[in-house]
PDB file of N, CA and C in Angstrom:
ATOM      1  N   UNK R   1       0.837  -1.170   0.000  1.00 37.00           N
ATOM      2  CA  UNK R   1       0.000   0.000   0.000  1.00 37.00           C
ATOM      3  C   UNK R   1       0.889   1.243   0.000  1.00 37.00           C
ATOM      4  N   UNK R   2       0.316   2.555  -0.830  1.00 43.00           N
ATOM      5  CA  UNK R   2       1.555   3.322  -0.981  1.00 43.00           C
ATOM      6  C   UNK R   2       1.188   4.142  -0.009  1.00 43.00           C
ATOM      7  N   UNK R   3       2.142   5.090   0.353  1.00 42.00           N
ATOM      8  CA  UNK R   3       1.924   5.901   1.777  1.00 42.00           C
ATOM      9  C   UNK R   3       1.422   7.480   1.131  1.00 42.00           C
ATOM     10  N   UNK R   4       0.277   7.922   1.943  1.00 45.00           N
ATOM     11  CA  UNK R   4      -0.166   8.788   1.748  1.00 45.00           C
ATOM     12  C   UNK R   4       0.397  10.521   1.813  1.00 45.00           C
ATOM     13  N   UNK R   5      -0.196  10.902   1.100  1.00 47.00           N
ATOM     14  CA  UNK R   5       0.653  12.563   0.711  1.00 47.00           C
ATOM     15  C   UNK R   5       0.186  13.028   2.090  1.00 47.00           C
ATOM     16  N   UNK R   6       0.808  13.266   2.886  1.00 54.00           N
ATOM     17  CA  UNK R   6       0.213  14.440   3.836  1.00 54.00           C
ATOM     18  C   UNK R   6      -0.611  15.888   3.791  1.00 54.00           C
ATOM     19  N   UNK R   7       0.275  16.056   2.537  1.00 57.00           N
ATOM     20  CA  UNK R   7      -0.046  17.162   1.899  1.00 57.00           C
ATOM     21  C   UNK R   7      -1.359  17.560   0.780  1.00 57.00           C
ATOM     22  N   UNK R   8      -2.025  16.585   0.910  1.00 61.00           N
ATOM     23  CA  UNK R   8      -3.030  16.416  -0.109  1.00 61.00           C
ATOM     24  C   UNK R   8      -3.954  16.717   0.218  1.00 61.00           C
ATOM     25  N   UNK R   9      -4.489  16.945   1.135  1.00 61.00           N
ATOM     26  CA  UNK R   9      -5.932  17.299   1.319  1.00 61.00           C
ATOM     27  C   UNK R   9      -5.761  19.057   2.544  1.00 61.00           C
ATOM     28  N   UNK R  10      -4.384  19.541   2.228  1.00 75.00           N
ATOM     29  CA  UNK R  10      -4.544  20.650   2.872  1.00 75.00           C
ATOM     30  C   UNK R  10      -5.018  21.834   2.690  1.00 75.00           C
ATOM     31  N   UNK R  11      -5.376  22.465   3.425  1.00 85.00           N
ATOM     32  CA  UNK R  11      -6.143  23.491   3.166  1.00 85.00           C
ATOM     33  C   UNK R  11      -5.233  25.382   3.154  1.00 85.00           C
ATOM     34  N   UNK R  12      -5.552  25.649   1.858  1.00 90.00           N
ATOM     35  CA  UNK R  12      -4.507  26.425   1.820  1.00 90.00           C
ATOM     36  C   UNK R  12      -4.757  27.416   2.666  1.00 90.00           C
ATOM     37  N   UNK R  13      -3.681  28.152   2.824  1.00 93.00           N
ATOM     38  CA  UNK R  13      -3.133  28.984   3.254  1.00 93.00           C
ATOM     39  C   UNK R  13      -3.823  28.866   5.262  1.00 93.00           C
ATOM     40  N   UNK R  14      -3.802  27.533   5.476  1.00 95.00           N
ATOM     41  CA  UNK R  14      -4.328  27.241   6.809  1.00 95.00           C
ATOM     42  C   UNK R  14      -3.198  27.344   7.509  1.00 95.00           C
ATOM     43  N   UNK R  15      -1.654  27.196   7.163  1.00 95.00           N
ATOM     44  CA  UNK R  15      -0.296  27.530   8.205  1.00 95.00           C
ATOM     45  C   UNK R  15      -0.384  28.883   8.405  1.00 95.00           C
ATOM     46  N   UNK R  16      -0.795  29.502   7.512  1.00 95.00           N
ATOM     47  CA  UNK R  16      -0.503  30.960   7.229  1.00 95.00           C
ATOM     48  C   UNK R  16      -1.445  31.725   8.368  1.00 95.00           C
ATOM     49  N   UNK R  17      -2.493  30.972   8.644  1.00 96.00           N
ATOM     50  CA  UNK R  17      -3.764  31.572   9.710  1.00 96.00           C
ATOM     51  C   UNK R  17      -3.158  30.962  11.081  1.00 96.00           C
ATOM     52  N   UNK R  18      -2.415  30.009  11.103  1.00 97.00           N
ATOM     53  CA  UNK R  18      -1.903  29.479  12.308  1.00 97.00           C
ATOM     54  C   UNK R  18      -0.842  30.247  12.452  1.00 97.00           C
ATOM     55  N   UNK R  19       0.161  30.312  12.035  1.00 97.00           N
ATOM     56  CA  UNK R  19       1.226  31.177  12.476  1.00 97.00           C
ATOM     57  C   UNK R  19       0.904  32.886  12.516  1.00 97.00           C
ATOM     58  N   UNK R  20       0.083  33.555  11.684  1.00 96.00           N
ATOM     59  CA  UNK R  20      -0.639  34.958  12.127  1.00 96.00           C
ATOM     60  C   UNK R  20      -0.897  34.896  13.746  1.00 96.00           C
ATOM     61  N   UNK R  21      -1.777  33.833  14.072  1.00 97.00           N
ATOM     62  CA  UNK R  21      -2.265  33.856  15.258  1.00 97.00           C
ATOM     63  C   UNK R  21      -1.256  33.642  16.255  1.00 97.00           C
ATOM     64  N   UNK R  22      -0.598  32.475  15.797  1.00 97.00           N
ATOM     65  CA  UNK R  22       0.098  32.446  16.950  1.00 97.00           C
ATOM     66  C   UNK R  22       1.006  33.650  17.204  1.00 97.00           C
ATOM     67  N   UNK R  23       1.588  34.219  16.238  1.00 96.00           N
ATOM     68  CA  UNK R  23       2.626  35.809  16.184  1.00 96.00           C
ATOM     69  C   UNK R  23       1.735  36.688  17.006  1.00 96.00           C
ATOM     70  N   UNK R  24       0.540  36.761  16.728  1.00 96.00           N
ATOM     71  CA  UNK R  24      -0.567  37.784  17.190  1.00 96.00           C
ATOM     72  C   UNK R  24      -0.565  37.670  18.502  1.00 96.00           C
ATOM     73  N   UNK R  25      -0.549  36.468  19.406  1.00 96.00           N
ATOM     74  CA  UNK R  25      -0.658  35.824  20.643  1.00 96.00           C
ATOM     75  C   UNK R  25       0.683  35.749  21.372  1.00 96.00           C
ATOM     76  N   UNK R  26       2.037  36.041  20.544  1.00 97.00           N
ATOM     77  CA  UNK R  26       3.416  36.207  21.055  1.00 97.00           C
ATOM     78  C   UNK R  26       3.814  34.980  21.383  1.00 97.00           C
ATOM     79  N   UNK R  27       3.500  33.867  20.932  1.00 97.00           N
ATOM     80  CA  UNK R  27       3.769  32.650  21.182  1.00 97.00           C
ATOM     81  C   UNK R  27       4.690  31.750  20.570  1.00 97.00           C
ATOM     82  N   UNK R  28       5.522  31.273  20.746  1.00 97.00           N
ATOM     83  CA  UNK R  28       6.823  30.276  20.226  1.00 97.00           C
ATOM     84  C   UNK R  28       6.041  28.996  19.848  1.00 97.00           C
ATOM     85  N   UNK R  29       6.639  28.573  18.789  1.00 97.00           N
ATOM     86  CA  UNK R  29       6.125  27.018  18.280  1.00 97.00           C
ATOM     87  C   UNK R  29       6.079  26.250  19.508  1.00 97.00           C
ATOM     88  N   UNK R  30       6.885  26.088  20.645  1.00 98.00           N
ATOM     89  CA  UNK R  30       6.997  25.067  21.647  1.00 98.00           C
ATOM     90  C   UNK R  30       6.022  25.752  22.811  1.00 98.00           C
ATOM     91  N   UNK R  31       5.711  27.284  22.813  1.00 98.00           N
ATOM     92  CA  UNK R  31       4.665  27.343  23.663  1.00 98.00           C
ATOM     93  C   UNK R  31       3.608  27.218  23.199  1.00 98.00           C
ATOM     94  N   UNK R  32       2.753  27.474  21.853  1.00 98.00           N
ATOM     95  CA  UNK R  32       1.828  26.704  21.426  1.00 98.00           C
ATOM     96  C   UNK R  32       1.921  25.204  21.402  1.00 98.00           C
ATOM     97  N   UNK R  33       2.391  24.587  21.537  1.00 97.00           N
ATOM     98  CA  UNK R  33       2.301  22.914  21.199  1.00 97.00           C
ATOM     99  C   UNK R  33       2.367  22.649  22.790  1.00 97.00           C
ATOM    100  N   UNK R  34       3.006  23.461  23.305  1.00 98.00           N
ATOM    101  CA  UNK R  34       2.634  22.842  24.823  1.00 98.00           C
ATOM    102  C   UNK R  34       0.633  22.856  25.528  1.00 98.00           C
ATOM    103  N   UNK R  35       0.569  23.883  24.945  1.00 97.00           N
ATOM    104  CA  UNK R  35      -0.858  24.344  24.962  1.00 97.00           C
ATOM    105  C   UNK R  35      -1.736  23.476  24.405  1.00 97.00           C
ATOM    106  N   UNK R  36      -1.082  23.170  23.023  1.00 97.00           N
ATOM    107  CA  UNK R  36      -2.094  22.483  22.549  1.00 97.00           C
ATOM    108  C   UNK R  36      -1.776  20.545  22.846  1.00 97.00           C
ATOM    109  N   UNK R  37      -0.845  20.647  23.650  1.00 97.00           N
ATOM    110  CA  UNK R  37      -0.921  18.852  23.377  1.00 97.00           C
ATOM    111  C   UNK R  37      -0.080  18.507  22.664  1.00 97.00           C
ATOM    112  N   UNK R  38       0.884  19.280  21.641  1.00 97.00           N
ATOM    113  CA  UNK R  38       1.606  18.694  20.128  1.00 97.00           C
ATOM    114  C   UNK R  38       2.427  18.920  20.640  1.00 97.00           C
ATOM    115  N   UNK R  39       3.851  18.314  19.724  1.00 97.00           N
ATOM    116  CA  UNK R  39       4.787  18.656  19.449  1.00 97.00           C
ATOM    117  C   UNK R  39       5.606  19.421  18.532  1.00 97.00           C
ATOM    118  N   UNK R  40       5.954  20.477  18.995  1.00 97.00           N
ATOM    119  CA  UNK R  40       6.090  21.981  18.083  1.00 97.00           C
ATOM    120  C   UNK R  40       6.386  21.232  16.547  1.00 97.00           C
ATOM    121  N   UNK R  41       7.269  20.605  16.245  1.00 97.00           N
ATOM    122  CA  UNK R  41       7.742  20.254  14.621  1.00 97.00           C
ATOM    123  C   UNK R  41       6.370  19.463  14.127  1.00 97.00           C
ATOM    124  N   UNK R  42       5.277  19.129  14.688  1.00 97.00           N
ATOM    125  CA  UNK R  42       4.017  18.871  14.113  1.00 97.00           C
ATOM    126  C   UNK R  42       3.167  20.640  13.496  1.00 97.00           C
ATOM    127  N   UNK R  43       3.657  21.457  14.452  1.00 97.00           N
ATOM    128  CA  UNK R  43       2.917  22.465  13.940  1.00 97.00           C
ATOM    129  C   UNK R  43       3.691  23.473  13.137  1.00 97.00           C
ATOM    130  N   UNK R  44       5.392  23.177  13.623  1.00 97.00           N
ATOM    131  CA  UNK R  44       5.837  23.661  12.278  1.00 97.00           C
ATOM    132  C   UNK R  44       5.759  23.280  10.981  1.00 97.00           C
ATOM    133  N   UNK R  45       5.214  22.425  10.544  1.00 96.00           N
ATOM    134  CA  UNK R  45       5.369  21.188   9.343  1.00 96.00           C
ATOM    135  C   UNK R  45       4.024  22.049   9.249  1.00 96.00           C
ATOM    136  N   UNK R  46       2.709  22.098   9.691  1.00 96.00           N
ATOM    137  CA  UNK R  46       1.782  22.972   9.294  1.00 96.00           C
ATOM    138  C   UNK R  46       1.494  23.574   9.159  1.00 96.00           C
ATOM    139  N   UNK R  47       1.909  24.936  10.039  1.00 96.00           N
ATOM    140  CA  UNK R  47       2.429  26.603   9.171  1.00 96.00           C
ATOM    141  C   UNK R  47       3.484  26.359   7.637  1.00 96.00           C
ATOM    142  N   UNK R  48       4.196  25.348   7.468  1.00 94.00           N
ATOM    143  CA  UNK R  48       5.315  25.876   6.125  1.00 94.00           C
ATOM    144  C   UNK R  48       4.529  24.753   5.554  1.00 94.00           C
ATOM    145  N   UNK R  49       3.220  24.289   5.423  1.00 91.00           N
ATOM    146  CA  UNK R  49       2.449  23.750   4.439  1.00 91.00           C
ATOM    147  C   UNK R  49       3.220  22.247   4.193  1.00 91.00           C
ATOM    148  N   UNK R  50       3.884  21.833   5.314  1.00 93.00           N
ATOM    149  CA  UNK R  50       4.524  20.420   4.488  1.00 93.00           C
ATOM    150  C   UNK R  50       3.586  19.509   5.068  1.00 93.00           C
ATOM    151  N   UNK R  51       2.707  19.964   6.043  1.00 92.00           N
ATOM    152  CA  UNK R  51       1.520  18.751   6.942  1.00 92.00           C
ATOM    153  C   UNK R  51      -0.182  19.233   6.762  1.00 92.00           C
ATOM    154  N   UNK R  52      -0.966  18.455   6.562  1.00 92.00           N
ATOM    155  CA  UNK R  52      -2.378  19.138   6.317  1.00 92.00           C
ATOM    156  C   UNK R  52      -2.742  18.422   7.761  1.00 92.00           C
ATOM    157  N   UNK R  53      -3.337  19.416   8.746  1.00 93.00           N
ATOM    158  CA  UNK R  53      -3.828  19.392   9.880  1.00 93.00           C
ATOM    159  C   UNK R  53      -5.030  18.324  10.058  1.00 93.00           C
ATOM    160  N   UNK R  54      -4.923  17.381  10.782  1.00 93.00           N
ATOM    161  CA  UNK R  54      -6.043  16.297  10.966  1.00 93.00           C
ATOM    162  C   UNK R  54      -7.205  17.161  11.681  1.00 93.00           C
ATOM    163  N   UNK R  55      -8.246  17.165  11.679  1.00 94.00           N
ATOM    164  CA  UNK R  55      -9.706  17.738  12.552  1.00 94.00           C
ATOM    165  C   UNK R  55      -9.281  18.030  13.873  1.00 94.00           C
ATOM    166  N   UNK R  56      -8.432  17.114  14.536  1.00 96.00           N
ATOM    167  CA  UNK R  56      -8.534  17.092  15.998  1.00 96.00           C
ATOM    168  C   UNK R  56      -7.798  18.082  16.062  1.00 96.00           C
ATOM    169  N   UNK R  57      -6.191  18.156  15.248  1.00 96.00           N
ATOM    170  CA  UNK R  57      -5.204  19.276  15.717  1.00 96.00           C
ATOM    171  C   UNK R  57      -5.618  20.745  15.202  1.00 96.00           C
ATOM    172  N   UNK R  58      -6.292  20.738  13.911  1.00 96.00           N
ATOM    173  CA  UNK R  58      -7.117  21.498  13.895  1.00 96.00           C
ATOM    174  C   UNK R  58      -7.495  22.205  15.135  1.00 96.00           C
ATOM    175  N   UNK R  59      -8.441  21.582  15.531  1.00 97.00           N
ATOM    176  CA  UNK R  59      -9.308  21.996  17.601  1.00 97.00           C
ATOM    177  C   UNK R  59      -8.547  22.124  18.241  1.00 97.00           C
ATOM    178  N   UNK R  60      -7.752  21.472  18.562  1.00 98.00           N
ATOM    179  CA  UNK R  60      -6.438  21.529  19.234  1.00 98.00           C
ATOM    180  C   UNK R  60      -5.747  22.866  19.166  1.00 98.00           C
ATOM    181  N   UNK R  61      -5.481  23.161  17.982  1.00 98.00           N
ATOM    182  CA  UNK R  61      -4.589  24.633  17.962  1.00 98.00           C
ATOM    183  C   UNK R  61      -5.377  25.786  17.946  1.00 98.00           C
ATOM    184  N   UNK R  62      -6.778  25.970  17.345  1.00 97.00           N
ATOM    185  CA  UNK R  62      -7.844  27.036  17.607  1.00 97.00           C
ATOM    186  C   UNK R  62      -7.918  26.820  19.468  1.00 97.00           C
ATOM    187  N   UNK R  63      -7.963  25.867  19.789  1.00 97.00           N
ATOM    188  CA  UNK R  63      -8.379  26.223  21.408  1.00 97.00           C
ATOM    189  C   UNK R  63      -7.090  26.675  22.052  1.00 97.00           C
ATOM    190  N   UNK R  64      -6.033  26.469  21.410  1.00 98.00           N
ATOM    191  CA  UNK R  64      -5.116  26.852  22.254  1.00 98.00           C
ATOM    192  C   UNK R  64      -4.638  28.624  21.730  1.00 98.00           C
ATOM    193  N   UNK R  65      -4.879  28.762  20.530  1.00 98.00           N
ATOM    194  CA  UNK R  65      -4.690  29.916  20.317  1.00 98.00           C
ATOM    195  C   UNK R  65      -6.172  31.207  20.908  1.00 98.00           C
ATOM    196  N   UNK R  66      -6.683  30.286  21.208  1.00 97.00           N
ATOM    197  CA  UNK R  66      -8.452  31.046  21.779  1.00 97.00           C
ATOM    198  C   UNK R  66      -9.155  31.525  20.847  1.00 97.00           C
ATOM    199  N   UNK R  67      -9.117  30.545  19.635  1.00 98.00           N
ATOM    200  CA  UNK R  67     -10.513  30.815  18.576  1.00 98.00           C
ATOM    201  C   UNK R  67     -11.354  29.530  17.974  1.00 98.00           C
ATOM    202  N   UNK R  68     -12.191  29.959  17.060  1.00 97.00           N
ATOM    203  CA  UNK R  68     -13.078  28.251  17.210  1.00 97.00           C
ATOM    204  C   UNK R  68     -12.050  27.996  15.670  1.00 97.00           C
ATOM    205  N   UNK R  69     -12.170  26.727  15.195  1.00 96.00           N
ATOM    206  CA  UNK R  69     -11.587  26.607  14.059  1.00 96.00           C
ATOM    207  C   UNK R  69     -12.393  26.767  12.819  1.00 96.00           C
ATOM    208  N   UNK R  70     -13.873  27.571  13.072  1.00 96.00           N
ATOM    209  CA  UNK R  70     -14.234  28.172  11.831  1.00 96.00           C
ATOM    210  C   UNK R  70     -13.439  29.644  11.943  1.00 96.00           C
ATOM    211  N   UNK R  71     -12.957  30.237  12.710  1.00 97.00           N
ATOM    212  CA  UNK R  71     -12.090  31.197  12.726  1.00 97.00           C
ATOM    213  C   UNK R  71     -10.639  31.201  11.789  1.00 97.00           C
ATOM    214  N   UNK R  72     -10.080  30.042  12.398  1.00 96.00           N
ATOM    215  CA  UNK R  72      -9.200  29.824  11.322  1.00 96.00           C
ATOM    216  C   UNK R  72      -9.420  29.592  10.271  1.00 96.00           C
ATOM    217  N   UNK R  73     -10.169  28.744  10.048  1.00 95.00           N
ATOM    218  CA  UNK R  73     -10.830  28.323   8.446  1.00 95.00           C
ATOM    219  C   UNK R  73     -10.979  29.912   7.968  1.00 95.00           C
ATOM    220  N   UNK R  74     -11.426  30.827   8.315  1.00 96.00           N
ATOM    221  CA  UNK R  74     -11.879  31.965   7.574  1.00 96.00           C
ATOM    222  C   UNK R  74     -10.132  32.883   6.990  1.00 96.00           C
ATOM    223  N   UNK R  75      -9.519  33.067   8.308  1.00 96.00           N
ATOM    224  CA  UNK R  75      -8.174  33.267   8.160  1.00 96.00           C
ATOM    225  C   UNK R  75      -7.651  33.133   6.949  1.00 96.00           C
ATOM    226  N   UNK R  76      -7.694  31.626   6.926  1.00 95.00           N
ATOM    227  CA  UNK R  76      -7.332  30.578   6.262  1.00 95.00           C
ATOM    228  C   UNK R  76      -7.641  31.230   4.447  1.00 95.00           C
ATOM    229  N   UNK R  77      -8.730  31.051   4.645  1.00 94.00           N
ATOM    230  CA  UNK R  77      -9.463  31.568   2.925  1.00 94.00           C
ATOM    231  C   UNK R  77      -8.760  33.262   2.776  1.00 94.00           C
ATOM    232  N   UNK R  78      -9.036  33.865   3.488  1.00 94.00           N
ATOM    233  CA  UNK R  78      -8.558  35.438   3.375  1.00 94.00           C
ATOM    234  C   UNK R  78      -7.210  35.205   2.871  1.00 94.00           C
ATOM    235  N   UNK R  79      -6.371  34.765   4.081  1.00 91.00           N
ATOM    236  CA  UNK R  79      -4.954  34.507   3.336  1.00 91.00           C
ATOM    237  C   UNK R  79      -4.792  33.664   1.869  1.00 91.00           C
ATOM    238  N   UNK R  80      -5.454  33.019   1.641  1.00 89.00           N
ATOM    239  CA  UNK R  80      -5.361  32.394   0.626  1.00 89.00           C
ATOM    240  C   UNK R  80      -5.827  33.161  -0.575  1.00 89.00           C
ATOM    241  N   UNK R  81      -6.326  34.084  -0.377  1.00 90.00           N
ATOM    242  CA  UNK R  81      -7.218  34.689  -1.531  1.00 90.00           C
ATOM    243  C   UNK R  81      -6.516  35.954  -1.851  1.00 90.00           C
ATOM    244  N   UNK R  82      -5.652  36.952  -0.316  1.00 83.00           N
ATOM    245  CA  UNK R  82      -4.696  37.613  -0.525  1.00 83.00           C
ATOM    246  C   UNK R  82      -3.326  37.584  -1.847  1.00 83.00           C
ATOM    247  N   UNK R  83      -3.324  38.765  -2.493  1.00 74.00           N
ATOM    248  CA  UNK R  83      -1.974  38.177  -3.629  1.00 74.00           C
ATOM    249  C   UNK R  83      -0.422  38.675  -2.232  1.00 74.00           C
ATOM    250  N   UNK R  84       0.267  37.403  -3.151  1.00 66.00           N
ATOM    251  CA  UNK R  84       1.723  37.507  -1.800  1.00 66.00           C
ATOM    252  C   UNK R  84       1.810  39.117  -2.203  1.00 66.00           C
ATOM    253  N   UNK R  85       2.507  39.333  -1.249  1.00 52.00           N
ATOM    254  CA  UNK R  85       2.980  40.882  -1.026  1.00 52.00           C
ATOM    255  C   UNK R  85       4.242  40.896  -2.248  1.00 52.00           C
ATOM    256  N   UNK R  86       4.631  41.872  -3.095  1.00 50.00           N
ATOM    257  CA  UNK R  86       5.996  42.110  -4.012  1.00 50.00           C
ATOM    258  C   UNK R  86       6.884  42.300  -2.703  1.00 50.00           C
ATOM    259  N   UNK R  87       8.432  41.677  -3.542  1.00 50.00           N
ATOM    260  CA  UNK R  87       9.385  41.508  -3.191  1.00 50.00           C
ATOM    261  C   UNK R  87       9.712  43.844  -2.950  1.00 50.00           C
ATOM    262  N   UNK R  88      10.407  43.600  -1.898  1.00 50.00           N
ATOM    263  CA  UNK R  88      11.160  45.024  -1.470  1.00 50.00           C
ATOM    264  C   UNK R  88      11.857  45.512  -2.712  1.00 50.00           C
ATOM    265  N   UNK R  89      11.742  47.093  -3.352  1.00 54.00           N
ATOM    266  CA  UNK R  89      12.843  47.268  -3.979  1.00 54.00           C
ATOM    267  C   UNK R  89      13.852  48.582  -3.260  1.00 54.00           C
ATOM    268  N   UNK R  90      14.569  48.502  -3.681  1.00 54.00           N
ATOM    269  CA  UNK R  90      15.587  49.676  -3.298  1.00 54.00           C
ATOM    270  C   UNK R  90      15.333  50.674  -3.634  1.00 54.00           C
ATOM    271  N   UNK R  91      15.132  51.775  -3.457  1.00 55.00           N
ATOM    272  CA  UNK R  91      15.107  52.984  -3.895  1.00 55.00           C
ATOM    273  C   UNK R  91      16.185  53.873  -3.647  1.00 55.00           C
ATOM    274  N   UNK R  92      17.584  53.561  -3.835  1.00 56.00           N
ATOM    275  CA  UNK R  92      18.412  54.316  -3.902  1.00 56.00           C
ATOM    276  C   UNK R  92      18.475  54.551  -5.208  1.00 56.00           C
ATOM    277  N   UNK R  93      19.449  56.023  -5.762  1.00 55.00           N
ATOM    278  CA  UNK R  93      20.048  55.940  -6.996  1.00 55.00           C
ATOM    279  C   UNK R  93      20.774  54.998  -7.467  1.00 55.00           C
ATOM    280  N   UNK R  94      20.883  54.672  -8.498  1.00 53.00           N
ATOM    281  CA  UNK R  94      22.430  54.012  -8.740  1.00 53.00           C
ATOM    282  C   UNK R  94      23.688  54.974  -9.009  1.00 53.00           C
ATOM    283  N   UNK R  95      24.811  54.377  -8.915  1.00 48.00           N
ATOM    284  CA  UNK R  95      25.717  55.131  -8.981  1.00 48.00           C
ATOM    285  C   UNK R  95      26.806  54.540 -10.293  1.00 48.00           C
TER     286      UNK R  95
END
């Protein structure tokens, strides 16, 4: 049996609503995962999109960040629907 994509059924830009929050909340990967029960490299793997969040950790990280996970889900779509920000340019002269 072949082993499944982790990554396949994730929901975009759902790391992107997890790590907002958690930044928002001043919280370190290892103090969220303590909160929530995990182990921080489970929720880093799901902010940088390499893990699609099972239902439970899902709940798990909305309760620990103090929102429901239709909250994130919404996050989630906004960020996803956001265009990335352009790269910085310089505005010096050249010389």
């Amino acid at each position: 049996m072949a082993q499944a994509d982790s990554t396949r059924d994730s929901i975009p830009g759902f790391g992107a609503a997890v790590r907002s929050r958690r930044g928002g909340a001043g919280l370190s990967l290892a103090a969220l995962g303590e909160k929530a029960g995990v182990h921080f490299t489970a929720i880093s793997k799901v902010e940088r999109g390499q893990r699609a969040p099972s239902l439970r950790l899902a709940a798990d990280l909305a309760s620990a960040l103090g929102v429901s996970v239709d909250v994130l889900l919404l996050d989630a779509a906004r960020l996803a629907a956001s265009p990335a920000s352009p790269p910085a340019r310089k505005t010096g002269r050249a010389k």
